[in-house]
mmCIF file of C-alpha atoms in Angstrom:
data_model
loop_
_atom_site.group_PDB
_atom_site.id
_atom_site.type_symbol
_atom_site.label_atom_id
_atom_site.label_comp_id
_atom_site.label_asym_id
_atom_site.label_seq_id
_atom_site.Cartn_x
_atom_site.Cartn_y
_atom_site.Cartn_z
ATOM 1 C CA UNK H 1330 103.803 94.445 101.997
ATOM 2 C CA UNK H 1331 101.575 95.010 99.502
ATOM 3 C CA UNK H 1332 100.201 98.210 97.898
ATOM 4 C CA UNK H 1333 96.683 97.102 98.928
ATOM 5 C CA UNK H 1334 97.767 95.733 102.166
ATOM 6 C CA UNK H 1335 99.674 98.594 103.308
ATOM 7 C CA UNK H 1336 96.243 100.534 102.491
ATOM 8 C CA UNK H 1337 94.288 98.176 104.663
ATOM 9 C CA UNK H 1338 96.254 99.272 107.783
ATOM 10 C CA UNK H 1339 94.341 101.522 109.732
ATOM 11 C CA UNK H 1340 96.158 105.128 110.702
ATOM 12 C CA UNK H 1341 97.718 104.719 114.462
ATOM 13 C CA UNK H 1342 98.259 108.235 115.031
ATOM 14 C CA UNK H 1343 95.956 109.937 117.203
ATOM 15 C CA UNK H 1344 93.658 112.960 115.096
ATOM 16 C CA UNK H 1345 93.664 115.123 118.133
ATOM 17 C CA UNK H 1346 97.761 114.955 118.050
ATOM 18 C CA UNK H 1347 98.376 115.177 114.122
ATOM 19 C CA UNK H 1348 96.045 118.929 114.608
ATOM 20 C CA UNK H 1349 98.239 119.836 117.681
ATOM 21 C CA UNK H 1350 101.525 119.054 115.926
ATOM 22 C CA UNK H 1351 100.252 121.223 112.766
ATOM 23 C CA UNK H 1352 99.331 123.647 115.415
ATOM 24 C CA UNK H 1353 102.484 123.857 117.293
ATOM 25 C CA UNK H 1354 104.429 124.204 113.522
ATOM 26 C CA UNK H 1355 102.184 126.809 112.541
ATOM 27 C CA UNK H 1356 102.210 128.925 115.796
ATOM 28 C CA UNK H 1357 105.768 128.364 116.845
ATOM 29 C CA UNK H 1358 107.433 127.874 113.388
ATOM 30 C CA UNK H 1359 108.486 124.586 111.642
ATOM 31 C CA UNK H 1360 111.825 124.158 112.793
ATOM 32 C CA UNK H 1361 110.423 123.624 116.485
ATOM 33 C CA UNK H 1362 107.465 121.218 114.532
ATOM 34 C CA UNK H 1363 110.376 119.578 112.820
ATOM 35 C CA UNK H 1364 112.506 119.035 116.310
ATOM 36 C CA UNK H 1365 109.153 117.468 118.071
ATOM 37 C CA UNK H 1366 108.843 115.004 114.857
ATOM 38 C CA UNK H 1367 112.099 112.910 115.659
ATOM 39 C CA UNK H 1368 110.939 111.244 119.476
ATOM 40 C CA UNK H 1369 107.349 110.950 117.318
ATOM 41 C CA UNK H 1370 109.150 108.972 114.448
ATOM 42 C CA UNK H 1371 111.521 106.989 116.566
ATOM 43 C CA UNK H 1372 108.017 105.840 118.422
ATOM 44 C CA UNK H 1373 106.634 104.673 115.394
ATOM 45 C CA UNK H 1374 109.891 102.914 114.299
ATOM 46 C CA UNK H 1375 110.302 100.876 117.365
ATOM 47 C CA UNK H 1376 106.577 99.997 117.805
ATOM 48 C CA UNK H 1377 106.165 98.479 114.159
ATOM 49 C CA UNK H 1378 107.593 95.749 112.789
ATOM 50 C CA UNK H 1379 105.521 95.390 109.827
ATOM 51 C CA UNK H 1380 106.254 99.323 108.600
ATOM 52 C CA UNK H 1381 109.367 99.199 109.309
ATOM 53 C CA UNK H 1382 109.812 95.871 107.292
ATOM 54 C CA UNK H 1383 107.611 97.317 104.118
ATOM 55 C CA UNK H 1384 110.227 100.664 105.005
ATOM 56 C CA UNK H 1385 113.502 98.743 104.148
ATOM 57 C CA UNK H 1386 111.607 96.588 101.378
ATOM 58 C CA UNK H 1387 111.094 99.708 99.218
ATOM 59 C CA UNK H 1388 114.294 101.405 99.772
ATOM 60 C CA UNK H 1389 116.528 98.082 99.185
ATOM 61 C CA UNK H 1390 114.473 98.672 95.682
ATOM 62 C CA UNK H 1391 115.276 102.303 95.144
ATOM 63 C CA UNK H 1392 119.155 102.937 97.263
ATOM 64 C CA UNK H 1393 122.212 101.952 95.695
ATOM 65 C CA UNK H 1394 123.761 100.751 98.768
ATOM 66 C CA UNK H 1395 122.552 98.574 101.792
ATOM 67 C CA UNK H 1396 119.730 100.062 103.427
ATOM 68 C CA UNK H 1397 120.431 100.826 107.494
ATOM 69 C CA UNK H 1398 118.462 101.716 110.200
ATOM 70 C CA UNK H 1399 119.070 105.463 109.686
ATOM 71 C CA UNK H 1400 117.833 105.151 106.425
ATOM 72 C CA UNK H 1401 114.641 103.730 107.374
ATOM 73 C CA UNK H 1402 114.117 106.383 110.450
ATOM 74 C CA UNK H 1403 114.957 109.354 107.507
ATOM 75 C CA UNK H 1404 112.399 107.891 105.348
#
């Protein structure tokens, strides 16, 4: 995917849950944010094919070794 196509996609996450995630890490501290961003992630992972092709594009360019499917849900 290309720079100009990947900013042609329009943003799937909801505004109203981006604010209450930012809410929740700013009320109840980051690490509980940070524990509620891995089902969030692994949603996003599984439902798009297209970012997580674009995902495994760019780090086959910038890892040394072959890129997994733990590398792609890190990034």
């Amino acid at each position: 995917m290309t720079e100009s196509q990947w900013q042609q996609k329009p943003e799937r996450g909801s505004l109203i849950l981006m604010r209450m995630i930012s809410g929740i890490a700013r009320h109840l501290g980051r690490g509980f944010g940070r524990v509620l961003l891995y089902p969030i992630s692994f949603y996003f992972l599984i439902t798009s094919a297209d970012t997580r092709k674009a995902s495994r594009d760019f780090l086959s360019r910038v890892l040394p070794a072959k890129v997994s499917w733990r590398d792609t849900f890190k990034q």
